[in-house]
Short mmCIF file of C-alpha atoms in Angstrom, two decimals:
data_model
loop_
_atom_site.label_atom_id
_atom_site.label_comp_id
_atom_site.label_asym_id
_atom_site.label_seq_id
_atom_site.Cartn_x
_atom_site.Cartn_y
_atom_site.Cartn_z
CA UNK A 1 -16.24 -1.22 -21.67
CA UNK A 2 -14.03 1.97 -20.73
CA UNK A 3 -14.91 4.29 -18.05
CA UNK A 4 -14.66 7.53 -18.52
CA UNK A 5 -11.63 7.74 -16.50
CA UNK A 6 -9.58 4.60 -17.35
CA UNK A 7 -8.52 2.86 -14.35
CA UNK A 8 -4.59 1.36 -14.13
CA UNK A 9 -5.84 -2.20 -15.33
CA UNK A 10 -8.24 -2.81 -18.30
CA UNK A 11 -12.00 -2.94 -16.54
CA UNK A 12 -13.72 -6.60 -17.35
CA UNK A 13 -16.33 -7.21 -15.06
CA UNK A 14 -16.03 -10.42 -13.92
CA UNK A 15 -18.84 -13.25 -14.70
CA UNK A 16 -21.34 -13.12 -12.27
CA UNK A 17 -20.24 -16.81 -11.06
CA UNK A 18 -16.76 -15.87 -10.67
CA UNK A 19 -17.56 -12.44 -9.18
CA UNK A 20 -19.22 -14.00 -6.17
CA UNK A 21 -16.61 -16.08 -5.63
CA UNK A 22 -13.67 -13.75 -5.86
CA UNK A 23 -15.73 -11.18 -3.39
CA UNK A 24 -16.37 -13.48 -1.06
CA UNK A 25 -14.61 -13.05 2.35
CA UNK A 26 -12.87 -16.61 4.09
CA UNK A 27 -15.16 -18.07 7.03
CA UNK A 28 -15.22 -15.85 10.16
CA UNK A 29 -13.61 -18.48 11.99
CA UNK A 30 -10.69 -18.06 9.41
CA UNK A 31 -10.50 -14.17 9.17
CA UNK A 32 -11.27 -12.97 11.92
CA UNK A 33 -8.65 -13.48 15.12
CA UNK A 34 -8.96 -12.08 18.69
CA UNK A 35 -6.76 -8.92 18.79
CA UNK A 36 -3.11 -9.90 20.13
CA UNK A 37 -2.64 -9.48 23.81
CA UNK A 38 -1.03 -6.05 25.19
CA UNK A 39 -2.84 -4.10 22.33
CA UNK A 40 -4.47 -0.55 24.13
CA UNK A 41 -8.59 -0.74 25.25
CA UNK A 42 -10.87 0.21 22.92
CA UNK A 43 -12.23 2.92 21.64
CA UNK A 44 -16.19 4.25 20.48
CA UNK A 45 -17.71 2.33 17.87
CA UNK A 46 -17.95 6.01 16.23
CA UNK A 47 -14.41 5.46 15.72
CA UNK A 48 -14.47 2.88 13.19
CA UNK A 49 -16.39 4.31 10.63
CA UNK A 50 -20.07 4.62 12.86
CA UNK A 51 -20.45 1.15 12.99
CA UNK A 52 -17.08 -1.18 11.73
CA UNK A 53 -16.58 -4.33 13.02
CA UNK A 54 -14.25 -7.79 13.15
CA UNK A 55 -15.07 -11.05 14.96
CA UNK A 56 -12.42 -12.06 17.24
CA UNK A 57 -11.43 -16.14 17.26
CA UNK A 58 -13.59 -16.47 19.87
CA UNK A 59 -16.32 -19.62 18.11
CA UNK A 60 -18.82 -18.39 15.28
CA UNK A 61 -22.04 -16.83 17.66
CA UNK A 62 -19.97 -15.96 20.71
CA UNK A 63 -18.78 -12.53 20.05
CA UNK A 64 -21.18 -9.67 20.36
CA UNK A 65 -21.74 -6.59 18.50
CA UNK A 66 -19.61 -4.32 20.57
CA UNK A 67 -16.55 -6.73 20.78
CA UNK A 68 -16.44 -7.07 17.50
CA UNK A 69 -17.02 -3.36 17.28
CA UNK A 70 -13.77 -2.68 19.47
CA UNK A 71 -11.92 -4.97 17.56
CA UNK A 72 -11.68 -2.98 14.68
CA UNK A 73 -12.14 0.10 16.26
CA UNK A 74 -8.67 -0.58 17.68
CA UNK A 75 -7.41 -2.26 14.21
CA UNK A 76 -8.39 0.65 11.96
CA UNK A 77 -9.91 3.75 13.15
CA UNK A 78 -8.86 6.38 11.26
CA UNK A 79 -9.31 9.27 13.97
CA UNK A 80 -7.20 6.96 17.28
CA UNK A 81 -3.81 7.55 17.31
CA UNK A 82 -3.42 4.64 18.61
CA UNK A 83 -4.66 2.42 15.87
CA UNK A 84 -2.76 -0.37 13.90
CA UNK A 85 -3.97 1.66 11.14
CA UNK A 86 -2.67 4.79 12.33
CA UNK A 87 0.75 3.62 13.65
CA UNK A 88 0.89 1.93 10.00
CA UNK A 89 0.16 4.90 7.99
CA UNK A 90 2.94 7.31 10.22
CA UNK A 91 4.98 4.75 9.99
CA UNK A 92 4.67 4.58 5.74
CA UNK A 93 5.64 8.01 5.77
CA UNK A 94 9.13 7.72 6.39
CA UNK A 95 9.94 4.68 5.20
CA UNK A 96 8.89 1.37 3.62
CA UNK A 97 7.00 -0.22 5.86
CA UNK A 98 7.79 -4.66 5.80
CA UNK A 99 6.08 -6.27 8.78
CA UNK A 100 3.35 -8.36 9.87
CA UNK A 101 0.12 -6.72 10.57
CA UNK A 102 -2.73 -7.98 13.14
CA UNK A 103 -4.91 -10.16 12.51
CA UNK A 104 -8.24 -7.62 12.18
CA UNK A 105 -6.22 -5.32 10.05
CA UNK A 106 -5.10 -8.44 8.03
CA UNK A 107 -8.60 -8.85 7.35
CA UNK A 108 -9.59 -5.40 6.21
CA UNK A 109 -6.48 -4.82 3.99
CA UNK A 110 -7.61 -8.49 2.10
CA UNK A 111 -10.88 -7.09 1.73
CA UNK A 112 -10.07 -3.76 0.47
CA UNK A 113 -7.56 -5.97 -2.06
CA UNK A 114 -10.05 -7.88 -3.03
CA UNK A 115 -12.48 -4.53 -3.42
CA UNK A 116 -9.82 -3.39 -5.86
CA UNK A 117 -9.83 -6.88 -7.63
CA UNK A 118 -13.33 -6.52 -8.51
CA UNK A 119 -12.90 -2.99 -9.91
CA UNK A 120 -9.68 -3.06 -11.51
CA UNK A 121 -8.25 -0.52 -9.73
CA UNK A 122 -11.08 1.60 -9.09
CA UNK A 123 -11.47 1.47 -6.02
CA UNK A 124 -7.99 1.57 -4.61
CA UNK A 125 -7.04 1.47 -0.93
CA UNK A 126 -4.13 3.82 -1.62
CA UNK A 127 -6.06 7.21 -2.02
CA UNK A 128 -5.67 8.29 1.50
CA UNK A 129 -3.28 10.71 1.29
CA UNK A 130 -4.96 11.92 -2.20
CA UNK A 131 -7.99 12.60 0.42
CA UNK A 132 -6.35 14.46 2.77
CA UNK A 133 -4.50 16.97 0.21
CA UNK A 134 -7.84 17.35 -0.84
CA UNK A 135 -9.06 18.32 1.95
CA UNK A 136 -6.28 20.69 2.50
CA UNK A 137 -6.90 22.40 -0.86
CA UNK A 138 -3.64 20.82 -2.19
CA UNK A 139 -3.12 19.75 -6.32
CA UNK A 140 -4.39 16.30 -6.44
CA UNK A 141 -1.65 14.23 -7.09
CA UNK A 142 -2.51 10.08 -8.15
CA UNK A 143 -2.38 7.51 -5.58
CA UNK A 144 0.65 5.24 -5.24
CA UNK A 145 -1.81 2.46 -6.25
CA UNK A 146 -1.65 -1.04 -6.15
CA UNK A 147 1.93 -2.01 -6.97
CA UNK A 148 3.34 -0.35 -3.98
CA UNK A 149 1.34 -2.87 -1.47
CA UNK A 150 1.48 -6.35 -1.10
CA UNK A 151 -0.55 -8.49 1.28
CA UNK A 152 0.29 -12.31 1.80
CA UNK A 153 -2.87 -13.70 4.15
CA UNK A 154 -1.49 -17.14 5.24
CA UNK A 155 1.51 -14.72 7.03
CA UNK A 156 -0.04 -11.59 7.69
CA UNK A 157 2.81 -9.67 6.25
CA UNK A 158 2.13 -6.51 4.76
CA UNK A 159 4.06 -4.66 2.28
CA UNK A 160 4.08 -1.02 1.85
CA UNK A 161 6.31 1.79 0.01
CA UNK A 162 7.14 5.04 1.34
CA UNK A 163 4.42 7.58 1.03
CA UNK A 164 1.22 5.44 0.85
CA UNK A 165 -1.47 5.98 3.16
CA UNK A 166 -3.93 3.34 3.57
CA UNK A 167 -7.93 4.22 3.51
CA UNK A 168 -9.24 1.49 5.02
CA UNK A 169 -12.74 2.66 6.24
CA UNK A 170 -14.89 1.71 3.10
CA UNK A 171 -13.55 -1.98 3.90
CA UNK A 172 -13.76 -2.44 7.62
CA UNK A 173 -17.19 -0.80 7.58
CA UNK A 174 -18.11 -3.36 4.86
CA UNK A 175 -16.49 -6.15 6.42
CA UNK A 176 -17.89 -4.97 9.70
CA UNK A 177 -21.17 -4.97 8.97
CA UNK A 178 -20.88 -8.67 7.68
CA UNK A 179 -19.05 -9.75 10.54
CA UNK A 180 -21.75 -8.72 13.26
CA UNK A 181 -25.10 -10.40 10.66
CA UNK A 182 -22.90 -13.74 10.46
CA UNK A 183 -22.17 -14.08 14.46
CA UNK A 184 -26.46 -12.69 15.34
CA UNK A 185 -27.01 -15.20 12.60
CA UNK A 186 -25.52 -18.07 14.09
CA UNK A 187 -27.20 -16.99 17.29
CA UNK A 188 -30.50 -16.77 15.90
CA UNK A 189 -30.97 -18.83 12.63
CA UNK A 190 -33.75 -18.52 10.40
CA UNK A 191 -33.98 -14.57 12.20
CA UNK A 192 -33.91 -11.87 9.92
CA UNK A 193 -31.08 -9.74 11.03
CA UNK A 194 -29.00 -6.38 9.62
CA UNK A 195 -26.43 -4.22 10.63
CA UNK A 196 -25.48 -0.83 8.67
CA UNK A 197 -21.37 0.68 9.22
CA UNK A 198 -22.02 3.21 7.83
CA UNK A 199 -22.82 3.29 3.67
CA UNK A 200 -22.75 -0.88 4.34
CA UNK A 201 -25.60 -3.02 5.42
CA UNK A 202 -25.33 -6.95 5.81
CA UNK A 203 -28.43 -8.79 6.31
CA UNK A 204 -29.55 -12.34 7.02
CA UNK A 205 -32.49 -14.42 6.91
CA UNK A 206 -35.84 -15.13 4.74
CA UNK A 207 -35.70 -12.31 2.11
CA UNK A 208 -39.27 -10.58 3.03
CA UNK A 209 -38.56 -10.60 6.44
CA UNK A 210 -34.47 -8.95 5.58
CA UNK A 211 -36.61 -6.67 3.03
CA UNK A 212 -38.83 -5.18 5.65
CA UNK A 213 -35.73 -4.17 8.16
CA UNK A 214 -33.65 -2.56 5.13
CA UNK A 215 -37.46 -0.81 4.75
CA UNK A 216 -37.48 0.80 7.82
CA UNK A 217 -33.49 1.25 7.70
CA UNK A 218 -33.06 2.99 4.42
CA UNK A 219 -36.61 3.99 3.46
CA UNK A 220 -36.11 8.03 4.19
CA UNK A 221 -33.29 7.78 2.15
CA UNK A 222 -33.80 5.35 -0.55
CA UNK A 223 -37.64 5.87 -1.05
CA UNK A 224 -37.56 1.74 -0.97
CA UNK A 225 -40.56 0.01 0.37
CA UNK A 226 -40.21 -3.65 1.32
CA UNK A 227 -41.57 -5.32 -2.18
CA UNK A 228 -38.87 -3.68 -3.84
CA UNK A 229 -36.39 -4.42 -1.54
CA UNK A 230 -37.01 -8.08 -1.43
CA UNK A 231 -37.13 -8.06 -5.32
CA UNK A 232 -33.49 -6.71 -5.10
CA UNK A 233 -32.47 -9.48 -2.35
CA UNK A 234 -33.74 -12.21 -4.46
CA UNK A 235 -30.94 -15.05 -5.37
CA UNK A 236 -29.37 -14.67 -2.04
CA UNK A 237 -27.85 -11.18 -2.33
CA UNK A 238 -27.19 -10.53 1.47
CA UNK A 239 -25.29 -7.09 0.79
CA UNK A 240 -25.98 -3.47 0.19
CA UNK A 241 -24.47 -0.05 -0.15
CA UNK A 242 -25.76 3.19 -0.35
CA UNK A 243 -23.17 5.67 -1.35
CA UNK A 244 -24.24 9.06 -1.51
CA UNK A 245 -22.67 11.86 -4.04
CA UNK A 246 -18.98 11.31 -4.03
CA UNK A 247 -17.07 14.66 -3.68
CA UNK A 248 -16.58 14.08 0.24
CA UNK A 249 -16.09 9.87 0.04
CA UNK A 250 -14.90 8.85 -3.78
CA UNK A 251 -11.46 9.36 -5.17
CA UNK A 252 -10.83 8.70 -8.60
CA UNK A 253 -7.07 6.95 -7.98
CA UNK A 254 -5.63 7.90 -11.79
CA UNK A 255 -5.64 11.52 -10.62
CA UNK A 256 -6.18 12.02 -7.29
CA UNK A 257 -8.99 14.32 -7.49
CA UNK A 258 -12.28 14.09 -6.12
CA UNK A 259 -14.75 11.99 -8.32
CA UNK A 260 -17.27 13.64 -10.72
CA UNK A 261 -20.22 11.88 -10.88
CA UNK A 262 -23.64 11.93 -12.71
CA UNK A 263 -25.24 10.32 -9.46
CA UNK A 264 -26.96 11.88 -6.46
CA UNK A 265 -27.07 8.20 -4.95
CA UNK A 266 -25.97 5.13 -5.98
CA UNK A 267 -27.97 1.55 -4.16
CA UNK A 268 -26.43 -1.26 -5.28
CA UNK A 269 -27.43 -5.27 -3.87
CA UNK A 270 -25.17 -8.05 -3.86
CA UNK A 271 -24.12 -11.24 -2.87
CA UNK A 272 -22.14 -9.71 0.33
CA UNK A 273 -21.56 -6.39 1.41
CA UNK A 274 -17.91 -5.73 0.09
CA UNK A 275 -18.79 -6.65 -3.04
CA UNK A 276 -21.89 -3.75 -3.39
CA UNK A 277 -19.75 -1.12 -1.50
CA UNK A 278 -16.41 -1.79 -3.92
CA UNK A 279 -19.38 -1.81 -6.90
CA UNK A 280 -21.17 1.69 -5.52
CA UNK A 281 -18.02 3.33 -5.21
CA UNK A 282 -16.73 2.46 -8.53
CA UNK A 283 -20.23 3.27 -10.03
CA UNK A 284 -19.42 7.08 -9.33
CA UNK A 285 -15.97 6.75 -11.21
CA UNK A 286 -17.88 5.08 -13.99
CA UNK A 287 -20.70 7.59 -14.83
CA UNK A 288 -23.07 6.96 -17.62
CA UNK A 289 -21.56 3.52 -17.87
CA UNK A 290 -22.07 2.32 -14.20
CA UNK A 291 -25.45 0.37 -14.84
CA UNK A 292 -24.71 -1.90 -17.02
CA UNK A 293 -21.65 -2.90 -15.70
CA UNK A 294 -23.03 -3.33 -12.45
CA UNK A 295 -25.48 -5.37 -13.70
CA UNK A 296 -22.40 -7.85 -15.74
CA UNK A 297 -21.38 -8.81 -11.83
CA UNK A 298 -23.78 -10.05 -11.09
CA UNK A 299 -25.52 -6.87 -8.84
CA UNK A 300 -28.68 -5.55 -8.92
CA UNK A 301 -28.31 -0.88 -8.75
CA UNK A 302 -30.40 1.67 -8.46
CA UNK A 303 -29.04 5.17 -9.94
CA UNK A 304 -30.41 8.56 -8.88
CA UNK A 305 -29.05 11.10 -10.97
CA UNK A 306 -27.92 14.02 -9.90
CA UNK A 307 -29.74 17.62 -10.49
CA UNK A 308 -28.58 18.92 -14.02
CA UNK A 309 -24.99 20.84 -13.93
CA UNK A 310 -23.86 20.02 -10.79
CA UNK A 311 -21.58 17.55 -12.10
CA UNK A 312 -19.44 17.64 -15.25
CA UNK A 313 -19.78 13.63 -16.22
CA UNK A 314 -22.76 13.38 -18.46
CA UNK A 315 -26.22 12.01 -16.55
CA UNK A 316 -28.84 8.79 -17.77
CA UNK A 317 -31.74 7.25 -16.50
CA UNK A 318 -32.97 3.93 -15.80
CA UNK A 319 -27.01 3.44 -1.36
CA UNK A 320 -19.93 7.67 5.02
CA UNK A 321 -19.62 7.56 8.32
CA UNK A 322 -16.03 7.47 8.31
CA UNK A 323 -13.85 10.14 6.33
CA UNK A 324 -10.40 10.11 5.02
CA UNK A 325 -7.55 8.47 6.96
CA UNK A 326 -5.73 10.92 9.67
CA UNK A 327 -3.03 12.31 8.29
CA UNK A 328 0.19 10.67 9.15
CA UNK A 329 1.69 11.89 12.28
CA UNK A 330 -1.25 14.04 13.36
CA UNK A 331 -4.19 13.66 15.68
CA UNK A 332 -7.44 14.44 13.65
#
């Protein structure tokens, strides 16, 4: 299957077996640490993307919402100058960057790798400064992509060339939102629980009971009662994204430009929610050919097409609370 931008690796989706296995993150207790000591306080949980999140190494359950919220508020927000994220990124800009990250950051950048596993490219974590020149009215120009950054997870040390700026927020908020469901769930088994960051919802528990909080979560903007969510959660999918038309949140990586999409909205359920965000997102770089290849992972999408003209990729029948990264060296 090509898409009608090709991406820098040949698109297979993966089996649906292998899929969930490839998308799905380590145990909290193993990807998620405390942040180190001496690290500044933290900031809003606006600041990482509405709601992102990371569990510190504190014990599965013992972490609440807003630690974990801090955590990767201070780890990734793209709008603190203070971040990891944002030291990372100014630092990228005048040289290459060789060092060992935190371990919340860690986290994200393994997720957003493994995000542009599943989409061969796709979705790439090195569009950010493709966003920003778009938002500046610049030519687009392609993202570095994935062979200038390498991540090694047992050592934390990240690799990065000169002039790539990390966009992390699709993956923390992702992340995030799994993160807070997993320590509520081990609080309150058996409970149907969600949290949304953002265009990413994780949920937990018996699927009518998940289905009727996504119901009253996403129901003015999905049009989704309860039946039909629980029909989409059925087989244990646990994640969901709701990515809305992509000119202000997708960037196609081979040129840098702004996606072109035939969808108003794009819902997609699966197993976790970095696997249905990394799927959404690359759904809008796919067009026409995003439902069935959504469908070959293993994910269950619903496609809302777009009125007629507004976008030049062709339409068919059948869901961002964070924006780009800061720029590097400036306060947004």
């Amino acid at each position: 299957m090509n898409p009608p931008v090709p991406p820098r690796a040949p698109l297979h989706p993966p089996a649906p077996e292998e899929n969930r296995e490839a998308a799905r993150p380590a145990s909290p207790d193993a990807q998620a640490q405390a942040p180190e000591p001496g690290t500044p306080g933290p900031a809003s949980p606006s600041a990482a993307s509405g709601e992102a999140a990371a569990r510190p190494d504190t014990g599965p359950g013992t972490a609440g919402a807003g630690e974990i919220l801090a955590a990767v508020a201070q780890a990734v927000a793209p709008d603190r100058i203070d971040s990891q994220l944002s030291l990372l990124n100014r630092c990228a800009e005048h040289d290459d960057v060789d060092l060992v990250v935190g371990p919340v950051l860690g986290a994200v950048v393994d997720v957003a790798l493994r995000a542009a596993l599943l989409t061969s490219g796709l979705v790439d974590p090195t569009t950010g400064g493709a966003a920003w020149r778009g938002l500046d009215g610049l030519p687009a120009a392609p993202a570095p992509g994935l062979g200038e950054l390498s991540y090694d997870p047992a050592t934390r040390r990240l690799r990065m060339a000169r002039g790539t700026v990390l966009d992390l927020g699709p993956a923390a908020r992702a992340w995030a939102a799994e993160q807070v469901v997993a320590a509520a769930e081990h609080d309150r088994p058996g409970t149907a629980v969600l949290h949304r960051a953002g265009d990413a919802l994780a949920v937990a528990g018996p699927d009518d009971d998940a289905a009727v909080l996504l119901e009253r979560e996403l129901r003015a903007e999905t049009g989704l009662g309860a039946a039909a969510w629980a029909r989409l959660l059925a087989g244990g999918r646990r994640g969901v994204a709701v990515v809305e038309g992509p000119e202000h949140a997708v960037v196609n990586p081979v040129t840098g430009a702004a996606a072109r999409s035939p969808w108003r909205q794009v819902v997609v359920v699966a197993d976790r929610a970095v696997e249905a965000q990394a799927y959404a997102r690359a759904a809008h770089l796919l067009g026409s050919e995003a439902p069935p290849w959504v469908a070959a992972c293993g994910a269950a999408g619903r496609f809302a097409p777009s009125p007629a003209g507004s976008h030049a990729a062709p339409s068919s029948s059948s869901p961002e609370a964070a924006g780009p990264p800061a720029r590097p060296g400036t306060r947004r």
